[in-house]
PDB file of C-alpha atoms and ligand atoms in Angstrom:
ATOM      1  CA  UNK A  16     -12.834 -11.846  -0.380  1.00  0.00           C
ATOM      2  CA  UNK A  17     -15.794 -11.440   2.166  1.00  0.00           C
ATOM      3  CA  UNK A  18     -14.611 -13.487   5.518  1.00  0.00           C
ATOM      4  CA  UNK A  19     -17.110 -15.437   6.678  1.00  0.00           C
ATOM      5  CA  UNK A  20     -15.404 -17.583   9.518  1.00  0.00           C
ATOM      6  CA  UNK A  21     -13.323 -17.317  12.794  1.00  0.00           C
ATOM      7  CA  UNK A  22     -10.654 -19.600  10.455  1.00  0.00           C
ATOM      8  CA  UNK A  23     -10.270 -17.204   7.406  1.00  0.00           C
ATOM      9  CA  UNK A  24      -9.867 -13.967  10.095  1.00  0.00           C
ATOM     10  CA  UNK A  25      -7.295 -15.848  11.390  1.00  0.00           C
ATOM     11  CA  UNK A  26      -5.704 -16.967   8.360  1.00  0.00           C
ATOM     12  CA  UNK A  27      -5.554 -13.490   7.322  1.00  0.00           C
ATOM     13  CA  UNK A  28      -4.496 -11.637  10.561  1.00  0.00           C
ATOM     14  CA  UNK A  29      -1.176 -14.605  10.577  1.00  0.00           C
ATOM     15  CA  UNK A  30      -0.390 -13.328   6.827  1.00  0.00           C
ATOM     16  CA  UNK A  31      -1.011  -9.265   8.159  1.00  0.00           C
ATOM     17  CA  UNK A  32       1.527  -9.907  10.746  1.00  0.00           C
ATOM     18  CA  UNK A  33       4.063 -11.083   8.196  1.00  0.00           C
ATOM     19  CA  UNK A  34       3.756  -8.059   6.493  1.00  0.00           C
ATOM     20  CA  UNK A  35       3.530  -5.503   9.511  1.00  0.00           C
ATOM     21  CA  UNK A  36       6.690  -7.780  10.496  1.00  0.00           C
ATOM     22  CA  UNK A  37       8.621  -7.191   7.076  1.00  0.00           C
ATOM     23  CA  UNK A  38       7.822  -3.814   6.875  1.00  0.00           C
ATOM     24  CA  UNK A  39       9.090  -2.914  10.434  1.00  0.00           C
ATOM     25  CA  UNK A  40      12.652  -4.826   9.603  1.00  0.00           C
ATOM     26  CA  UNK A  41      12.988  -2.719   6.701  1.00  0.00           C
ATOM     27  CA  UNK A  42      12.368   0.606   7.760  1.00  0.00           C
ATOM     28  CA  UNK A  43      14.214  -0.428  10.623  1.00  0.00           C
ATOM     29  CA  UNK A  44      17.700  -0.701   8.230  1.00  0.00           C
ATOM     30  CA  UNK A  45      16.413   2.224   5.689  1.00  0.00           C
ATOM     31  CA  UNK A  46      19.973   4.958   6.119  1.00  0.00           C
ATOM     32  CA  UNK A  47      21.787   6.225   3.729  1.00  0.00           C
ATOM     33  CA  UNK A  48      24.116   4.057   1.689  1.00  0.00           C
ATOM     34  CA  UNK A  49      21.909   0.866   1.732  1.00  0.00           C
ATOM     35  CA  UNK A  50      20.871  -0.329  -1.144  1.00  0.00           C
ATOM     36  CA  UNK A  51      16.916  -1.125  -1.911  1.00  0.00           C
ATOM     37  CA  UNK A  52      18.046  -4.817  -2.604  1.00  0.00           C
ATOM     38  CA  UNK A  53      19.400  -4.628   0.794  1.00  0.00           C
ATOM     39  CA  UNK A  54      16.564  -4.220   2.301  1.00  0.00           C
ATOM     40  CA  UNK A  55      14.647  -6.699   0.202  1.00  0.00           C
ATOM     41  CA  UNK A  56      16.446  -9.290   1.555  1.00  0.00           C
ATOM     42  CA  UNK A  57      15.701  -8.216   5.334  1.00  0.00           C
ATOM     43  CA  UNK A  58      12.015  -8.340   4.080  1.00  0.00           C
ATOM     44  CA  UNK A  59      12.423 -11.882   2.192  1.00  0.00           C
ATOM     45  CA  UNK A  60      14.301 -13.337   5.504  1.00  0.00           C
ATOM     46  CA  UNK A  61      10.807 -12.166   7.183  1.00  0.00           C
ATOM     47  CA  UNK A  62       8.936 -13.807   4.977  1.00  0.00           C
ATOM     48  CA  UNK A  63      11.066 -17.037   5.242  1.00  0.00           C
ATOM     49  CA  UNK A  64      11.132 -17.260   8.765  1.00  0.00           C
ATOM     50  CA  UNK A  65       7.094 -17.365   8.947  1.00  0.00           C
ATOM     51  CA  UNK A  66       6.944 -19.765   5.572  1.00  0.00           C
ATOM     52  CA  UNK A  67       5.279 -17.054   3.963  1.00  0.00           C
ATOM     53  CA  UNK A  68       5.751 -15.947   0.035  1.00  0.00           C
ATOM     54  CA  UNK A  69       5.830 -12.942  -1.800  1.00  0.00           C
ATOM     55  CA  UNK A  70       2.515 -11.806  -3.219  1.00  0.00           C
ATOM     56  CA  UNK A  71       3.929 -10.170  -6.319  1.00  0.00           C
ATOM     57  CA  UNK A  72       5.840 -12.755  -6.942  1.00  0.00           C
ATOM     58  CA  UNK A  73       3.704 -15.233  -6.975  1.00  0.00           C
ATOM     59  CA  UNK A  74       0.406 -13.876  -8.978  1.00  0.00           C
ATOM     60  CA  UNK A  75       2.620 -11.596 -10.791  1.00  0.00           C
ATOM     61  CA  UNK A  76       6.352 -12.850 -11.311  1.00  0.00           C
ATOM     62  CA  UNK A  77       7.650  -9.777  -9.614  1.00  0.00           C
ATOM     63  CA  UNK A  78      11.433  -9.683 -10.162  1.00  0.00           C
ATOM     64  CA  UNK A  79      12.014  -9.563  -6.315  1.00  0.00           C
ATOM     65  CA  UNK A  80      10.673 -10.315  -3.111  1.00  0.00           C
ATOM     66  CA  UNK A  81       9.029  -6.385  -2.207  1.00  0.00           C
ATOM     67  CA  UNK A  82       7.958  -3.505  -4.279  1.00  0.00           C
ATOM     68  CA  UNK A  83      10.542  -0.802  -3.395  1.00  0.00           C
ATOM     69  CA  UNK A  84      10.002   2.769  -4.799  1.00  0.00           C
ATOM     70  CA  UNK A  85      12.437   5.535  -4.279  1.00  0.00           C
ATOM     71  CA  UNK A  86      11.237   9.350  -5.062  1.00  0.00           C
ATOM     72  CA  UNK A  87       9.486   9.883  -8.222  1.00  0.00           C
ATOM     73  CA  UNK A  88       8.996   6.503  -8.593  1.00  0.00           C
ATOM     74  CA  UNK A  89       5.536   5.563  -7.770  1.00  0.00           C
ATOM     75  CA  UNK A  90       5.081   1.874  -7.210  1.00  0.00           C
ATOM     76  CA  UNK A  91       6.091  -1.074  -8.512  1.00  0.00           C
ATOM     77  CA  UNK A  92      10.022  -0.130  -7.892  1.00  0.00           C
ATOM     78  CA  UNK A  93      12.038  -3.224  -8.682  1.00  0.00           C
ATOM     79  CA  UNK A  94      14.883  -3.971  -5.910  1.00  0.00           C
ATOM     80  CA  UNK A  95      18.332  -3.636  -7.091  1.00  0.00           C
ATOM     81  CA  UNK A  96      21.478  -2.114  -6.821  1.00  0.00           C
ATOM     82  CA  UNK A  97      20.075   1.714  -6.314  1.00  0.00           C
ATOM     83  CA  UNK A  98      21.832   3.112  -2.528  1.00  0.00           C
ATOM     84  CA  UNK A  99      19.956   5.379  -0.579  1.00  0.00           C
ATOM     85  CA  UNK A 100      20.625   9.117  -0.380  1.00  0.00           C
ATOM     86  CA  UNK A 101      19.813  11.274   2.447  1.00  0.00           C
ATOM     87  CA  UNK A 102      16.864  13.211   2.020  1.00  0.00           C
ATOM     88  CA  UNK A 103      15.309  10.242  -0.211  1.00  0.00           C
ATOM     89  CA  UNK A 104      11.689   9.256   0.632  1.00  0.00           C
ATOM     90  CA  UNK A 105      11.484   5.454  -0.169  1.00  0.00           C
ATOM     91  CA  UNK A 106       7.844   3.432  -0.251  1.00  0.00           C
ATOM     92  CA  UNK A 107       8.495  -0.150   1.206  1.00  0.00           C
ATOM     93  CA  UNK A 108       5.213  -1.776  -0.283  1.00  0.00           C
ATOM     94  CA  UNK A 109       4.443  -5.905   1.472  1.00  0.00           C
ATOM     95  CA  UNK A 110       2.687  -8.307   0.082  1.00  0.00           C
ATOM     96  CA  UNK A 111       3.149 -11.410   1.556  1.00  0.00           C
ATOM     97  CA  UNK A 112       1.148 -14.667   1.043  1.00  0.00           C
ATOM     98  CA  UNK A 113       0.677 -17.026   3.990  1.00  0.00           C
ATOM     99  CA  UNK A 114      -1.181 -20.461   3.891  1.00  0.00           C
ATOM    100  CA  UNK A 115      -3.290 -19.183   0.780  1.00  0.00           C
ATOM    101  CA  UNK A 116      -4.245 -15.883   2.546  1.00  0.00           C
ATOM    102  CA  UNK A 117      -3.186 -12.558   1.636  1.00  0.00           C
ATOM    103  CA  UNK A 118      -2.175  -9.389   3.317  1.00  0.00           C
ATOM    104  CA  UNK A 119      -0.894  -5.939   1.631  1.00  0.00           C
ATOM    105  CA  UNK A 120       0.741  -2.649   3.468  1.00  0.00           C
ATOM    106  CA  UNK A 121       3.091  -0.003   2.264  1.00  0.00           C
ATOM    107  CA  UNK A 122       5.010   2.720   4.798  1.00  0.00           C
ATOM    108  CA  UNK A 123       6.745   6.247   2.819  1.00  0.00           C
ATOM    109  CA  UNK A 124       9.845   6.654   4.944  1.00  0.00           C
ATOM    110  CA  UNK A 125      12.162   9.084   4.756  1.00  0.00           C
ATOM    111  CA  UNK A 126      16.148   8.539   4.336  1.00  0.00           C
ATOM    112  CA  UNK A 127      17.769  11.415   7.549  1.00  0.00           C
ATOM    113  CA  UNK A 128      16.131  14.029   7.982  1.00  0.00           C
ATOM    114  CA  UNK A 129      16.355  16.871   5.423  1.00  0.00           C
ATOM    115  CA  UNK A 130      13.444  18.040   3.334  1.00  0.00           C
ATOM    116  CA  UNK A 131      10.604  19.094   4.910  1.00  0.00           C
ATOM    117  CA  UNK A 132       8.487  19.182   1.920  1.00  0.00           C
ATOM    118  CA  UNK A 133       8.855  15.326   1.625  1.00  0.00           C
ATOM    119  CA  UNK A 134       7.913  14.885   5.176  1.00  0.00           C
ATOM    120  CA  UNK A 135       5.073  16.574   4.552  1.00  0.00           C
ATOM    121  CA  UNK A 136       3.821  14.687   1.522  1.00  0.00           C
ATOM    122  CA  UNK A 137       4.326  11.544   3.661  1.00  0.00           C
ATOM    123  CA  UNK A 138       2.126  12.939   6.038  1.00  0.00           C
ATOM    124  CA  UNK A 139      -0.611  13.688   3.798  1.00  0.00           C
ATOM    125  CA  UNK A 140      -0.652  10.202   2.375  1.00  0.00           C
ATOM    126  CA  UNK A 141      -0.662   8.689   5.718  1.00  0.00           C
ATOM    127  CA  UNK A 142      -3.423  10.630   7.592  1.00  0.00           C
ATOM    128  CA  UNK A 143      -5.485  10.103   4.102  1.00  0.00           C
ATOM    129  CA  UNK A 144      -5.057   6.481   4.926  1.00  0.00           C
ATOM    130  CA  UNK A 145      -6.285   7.098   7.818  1.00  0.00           C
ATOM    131  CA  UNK A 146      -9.239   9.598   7.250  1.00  0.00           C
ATOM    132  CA  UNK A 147     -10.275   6.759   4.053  1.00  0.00           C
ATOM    133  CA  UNK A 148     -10.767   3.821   7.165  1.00  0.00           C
ATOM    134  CA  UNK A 149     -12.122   6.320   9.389  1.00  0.00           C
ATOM    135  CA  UNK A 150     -14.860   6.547   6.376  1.00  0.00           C
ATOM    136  CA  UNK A 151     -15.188   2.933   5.866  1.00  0.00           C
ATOM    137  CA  UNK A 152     -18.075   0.890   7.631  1.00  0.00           C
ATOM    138  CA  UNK A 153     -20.646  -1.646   6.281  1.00  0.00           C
ATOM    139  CA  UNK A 154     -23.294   0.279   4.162  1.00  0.00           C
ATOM    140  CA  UNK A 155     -21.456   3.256   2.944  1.00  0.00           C
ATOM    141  CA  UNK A 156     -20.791   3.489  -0.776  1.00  0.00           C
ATOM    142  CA  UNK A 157     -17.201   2.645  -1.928  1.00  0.00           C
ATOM    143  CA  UNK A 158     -16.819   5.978  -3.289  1.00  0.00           C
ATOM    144  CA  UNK A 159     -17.245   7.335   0.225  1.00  0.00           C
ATOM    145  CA  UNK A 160     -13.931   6.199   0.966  1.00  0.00           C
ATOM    146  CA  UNK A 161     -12.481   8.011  -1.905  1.00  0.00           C
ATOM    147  CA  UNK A 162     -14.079  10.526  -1.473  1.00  0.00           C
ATOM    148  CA  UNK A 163     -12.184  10.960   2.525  1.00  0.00           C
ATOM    149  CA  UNK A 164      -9.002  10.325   0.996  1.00  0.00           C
ATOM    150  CA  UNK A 165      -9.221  12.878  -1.584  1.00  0.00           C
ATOM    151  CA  UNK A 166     -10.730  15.319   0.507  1.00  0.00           C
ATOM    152  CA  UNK A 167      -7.429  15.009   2.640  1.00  0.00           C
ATOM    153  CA  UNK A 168      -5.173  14.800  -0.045  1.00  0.00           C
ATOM    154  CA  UNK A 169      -6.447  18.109  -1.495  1.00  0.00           C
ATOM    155  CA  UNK A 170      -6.548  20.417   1.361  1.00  0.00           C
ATOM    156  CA  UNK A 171      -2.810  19.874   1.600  1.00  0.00           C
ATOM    157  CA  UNK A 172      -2.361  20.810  -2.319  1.00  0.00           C
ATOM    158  CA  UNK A 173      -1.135  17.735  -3.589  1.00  0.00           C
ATOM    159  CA  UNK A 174      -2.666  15.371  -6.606  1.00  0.00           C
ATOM    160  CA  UNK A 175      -4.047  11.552  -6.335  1.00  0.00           C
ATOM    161  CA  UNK A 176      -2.652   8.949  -8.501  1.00  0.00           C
ATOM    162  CA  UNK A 177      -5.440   8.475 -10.002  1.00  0.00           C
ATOM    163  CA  UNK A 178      -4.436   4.740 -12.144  1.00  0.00           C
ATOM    164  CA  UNK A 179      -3.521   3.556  -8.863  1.00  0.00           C
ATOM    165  CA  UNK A 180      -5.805   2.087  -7.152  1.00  0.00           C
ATOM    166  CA  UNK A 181      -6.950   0.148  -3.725  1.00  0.00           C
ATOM    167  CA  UNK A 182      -8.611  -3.128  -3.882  1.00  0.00           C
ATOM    168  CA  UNK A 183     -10.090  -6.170  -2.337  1.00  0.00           C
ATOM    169  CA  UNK A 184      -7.682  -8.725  -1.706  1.00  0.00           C
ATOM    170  CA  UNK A 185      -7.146 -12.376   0.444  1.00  0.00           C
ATOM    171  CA  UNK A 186      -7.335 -15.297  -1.856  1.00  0.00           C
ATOM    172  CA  UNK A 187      -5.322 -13.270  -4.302  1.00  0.00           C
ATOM    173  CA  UNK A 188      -3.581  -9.829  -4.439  1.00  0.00           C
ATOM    174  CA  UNK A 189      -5.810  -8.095  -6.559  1.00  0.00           C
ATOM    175  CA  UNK A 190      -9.405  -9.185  -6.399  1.00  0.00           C
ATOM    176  CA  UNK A 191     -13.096  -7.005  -6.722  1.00  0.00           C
ATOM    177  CA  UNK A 192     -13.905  -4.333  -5.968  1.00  0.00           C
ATOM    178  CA  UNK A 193     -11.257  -1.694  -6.732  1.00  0.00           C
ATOM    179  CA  UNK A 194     -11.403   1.375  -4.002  1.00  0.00           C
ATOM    180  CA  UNK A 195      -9.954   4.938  -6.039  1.00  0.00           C
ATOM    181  CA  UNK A 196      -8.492   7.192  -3.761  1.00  0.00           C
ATOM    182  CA  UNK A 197     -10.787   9.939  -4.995  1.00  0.00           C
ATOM    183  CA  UNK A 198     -14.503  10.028  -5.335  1.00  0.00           C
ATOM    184  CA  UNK A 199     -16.015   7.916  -8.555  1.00  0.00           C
ATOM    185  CA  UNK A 200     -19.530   8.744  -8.985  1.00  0.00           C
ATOM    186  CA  UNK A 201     -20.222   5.684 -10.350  1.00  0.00           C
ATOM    187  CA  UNK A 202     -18.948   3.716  -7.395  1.00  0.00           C
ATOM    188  CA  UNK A 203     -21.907   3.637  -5.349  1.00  0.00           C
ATOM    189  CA  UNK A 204     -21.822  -0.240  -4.758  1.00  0.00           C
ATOM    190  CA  UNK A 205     -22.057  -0.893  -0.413  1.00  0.00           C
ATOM    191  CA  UNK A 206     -19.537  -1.823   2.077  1.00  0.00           C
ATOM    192  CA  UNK A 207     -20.444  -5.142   3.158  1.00  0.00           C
ATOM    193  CA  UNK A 208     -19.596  -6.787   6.505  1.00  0.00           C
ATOM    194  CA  UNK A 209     -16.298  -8.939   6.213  1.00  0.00           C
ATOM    195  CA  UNK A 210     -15.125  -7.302   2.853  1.00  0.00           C
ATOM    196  CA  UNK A 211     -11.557  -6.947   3.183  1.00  0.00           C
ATOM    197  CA  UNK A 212      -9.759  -4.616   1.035  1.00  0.00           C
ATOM    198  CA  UNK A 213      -6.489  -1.965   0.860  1.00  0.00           C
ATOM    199  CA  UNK A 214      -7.027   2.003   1.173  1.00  0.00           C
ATOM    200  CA  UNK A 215      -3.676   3.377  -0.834  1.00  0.00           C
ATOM    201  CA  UNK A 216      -3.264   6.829  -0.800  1.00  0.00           C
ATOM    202  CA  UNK A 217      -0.908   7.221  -4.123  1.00  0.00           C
ATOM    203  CA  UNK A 218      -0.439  10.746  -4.313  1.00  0.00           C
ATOM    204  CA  UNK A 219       2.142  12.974  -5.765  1.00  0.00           C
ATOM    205  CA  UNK A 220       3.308  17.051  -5.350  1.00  0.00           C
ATOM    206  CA  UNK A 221       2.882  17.337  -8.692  1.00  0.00           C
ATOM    207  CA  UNK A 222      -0.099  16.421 -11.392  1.00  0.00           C
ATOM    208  CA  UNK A 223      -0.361  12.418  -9.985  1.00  0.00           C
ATOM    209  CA  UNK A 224      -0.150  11.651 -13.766  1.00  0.00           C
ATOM    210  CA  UNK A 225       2.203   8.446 -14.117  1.00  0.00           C
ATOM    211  CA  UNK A 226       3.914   6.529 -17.118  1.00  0.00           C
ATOM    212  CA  UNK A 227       5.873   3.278 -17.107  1.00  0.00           C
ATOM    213  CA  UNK A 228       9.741   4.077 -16.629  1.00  0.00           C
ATOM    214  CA  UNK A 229      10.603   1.236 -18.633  1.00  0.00           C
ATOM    215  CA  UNK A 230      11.623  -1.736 -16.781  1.00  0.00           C
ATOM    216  CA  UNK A 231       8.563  -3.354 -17.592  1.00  0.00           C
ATOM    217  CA  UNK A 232       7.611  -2.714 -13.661  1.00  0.00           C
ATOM    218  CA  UNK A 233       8.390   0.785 -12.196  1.00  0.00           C
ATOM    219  CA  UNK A 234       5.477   3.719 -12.649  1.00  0.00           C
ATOM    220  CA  UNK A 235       7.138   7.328 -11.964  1.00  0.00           C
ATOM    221  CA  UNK A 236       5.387  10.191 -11.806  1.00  0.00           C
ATOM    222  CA  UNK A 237       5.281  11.994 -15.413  1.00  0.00           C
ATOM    223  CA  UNK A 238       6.482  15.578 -14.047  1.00  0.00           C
ATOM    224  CA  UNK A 239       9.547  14.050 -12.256  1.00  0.00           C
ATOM    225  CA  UNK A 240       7.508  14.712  -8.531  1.00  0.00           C
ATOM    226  CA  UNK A 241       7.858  12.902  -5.940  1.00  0.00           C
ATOM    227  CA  UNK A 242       5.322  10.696  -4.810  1.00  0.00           C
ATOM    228  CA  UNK A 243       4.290   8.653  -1.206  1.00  0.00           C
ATOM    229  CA  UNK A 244       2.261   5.864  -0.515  1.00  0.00           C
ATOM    230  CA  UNK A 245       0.755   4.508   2.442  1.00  0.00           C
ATOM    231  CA  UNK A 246      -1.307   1.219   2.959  1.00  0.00           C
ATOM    232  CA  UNK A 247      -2.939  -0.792   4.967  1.00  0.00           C
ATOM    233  CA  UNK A 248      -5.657  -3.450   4.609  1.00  0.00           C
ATOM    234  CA  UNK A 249      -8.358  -4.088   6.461  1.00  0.00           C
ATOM    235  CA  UNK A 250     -11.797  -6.087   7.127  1.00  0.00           C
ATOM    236  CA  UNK A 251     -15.454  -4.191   6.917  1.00  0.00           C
ATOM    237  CA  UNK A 252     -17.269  -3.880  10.135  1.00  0.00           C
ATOM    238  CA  UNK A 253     -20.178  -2.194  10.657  1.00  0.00           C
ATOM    239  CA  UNK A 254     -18.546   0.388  13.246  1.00  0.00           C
ATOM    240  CA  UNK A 255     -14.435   0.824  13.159  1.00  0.00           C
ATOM    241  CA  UNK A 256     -12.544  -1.368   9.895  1.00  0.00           C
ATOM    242  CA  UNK A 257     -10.288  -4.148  11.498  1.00  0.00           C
ATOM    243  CA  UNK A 258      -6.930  -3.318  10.271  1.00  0.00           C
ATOM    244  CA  UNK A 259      -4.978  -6.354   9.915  1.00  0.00           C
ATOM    245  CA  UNK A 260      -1.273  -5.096   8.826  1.00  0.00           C
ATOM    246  CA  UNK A 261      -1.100  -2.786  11.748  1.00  0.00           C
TER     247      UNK A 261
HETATM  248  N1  MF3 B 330       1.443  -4.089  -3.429  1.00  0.00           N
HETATM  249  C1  MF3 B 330       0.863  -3.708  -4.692  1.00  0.00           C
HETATM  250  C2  MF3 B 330      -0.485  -3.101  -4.405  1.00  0.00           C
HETATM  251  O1  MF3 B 330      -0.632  -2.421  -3.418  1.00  0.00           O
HETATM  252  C3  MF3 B 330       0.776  -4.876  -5.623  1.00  0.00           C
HETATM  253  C4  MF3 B 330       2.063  -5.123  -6.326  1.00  0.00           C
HETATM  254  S1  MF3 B 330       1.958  -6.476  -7.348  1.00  0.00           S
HETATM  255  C5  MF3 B 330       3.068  -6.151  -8.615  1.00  0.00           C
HETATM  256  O2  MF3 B 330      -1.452  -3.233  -5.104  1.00  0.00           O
HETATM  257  F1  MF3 B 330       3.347  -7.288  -9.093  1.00  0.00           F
HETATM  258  F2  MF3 B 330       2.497  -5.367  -9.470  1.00  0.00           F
HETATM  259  F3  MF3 B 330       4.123  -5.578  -8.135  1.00  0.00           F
HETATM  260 CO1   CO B 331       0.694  -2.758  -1.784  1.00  0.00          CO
HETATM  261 CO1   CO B 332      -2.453  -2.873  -2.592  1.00  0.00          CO
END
């Protein structure tokens, strides 16, 4: 959606701080031994406390509350009985809905503190995050964005998920335009003012190729690598994005 009142900012900044809020609970109980539905349900109690819903569930039918994705699973990582193993990196993708309004942020944390090469594929899926909003203003082509995030992603030697993308989003999940995470010559459509949209760095240490695992939900990498993810969505400006799941 493109906001075009004080209301729907609002409306939208309420249902960011749900998310911000689940996702902070959740990494806040992510150890070894706990199990992904575990933490779910610290993200659904979130949710319930603020009268907010899960976005998946709702426009989807998402078999649980939060998208939780443990090593070479991608996204889309159904909650269940899988514990936590030291040295795991786990993605703890939000959605929440909240009074018809839509936010969407995911965090790549990592279970103790053993493998360095996970850290550092967190890292470069965080600060491409980061270097894609730096890149996004009113006026610049969409595939600018992409373009910042791949940039990033390569110089550290890793591989975009290229099927996954970012997208606008507030009325629904998933709404126009979609925003790659690496440059799409074809995508020289504008940033507008008020456009609010996701920048999701999917990337992977291996190829960034990914195939359905076969729950019907789960994408994992193809080459068994592991992959991180970090999210955040935000409203066009025409100097610094407003990042409304911070
Ligand atoms: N949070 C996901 C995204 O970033 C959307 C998950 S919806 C699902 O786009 F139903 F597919 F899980
Ligand atoms: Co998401
Ligand atoms: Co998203």
């Amino acid at each position: 959606m493109s906001i075009e009142t004080q209301e729907q900012l609002e409306a939208l900044r309420a249902a960011g701080r749900v998310v911000a809020d689940a996702i902070r609970a959740m990494r806040a109980e992510v150890r070894a031994g706990v199990s992904t539905r575990e933490l779910d349900e610290t993200g659904a109690r979130v949710f319930a406390r603020a009268g907010a819903r899960s976005g998946p569930q709702l426009d989807y039918g998402f078999p649980g509350t939060n998208c939780i994705s443990v090593n070479d699973e991608a996204v889309h990582g159904i909650p269940g009985g899988r514990r936590l193993k030291d040295g795991d990196l786990v993605k703890l993708d939000v959605t929440a809905e909240l009074n018809g309004y839509y936010a969407d942020a995911c965090v790549s944390v990592q279970v103790g503190q053993t493998s360095a090469s996970y850290a550092r594929l967190a890292d470069a899926s965080r600060r491409a995050l980061h270097s894609g909003m730096r890149a996004a203003r009113a006026g610049v082509p969409i595939n600018e964005i992409g373009r910042a995030v791949e940039t990033t992603v390569a110089s550290y030697g890793y591989s975009v998920c290229r099927d996954l993308t970012g997208h606008g989003i507030g009325r629904r999940i998933h709404e126009p335009p979609n925003i790659p995470s690496f440059q799409h010559p074809r995508l020289d459509q504008r940033l507008t003012e008020g456009l609010v949209i996701t920048i999701e760095p999917i990337i992977a240490a291996g190829s960034g190729e990914v195939h359905d695992a076969g729950d019907g939900w789960t994408l994992k990498t193809r080459d068994g690598s592991c992959a991180a993810h970090f999210e955040h969505t935000i409203v066009i400006t025409d100097r610094a994005p407003i990042v409304l799941t911070a």
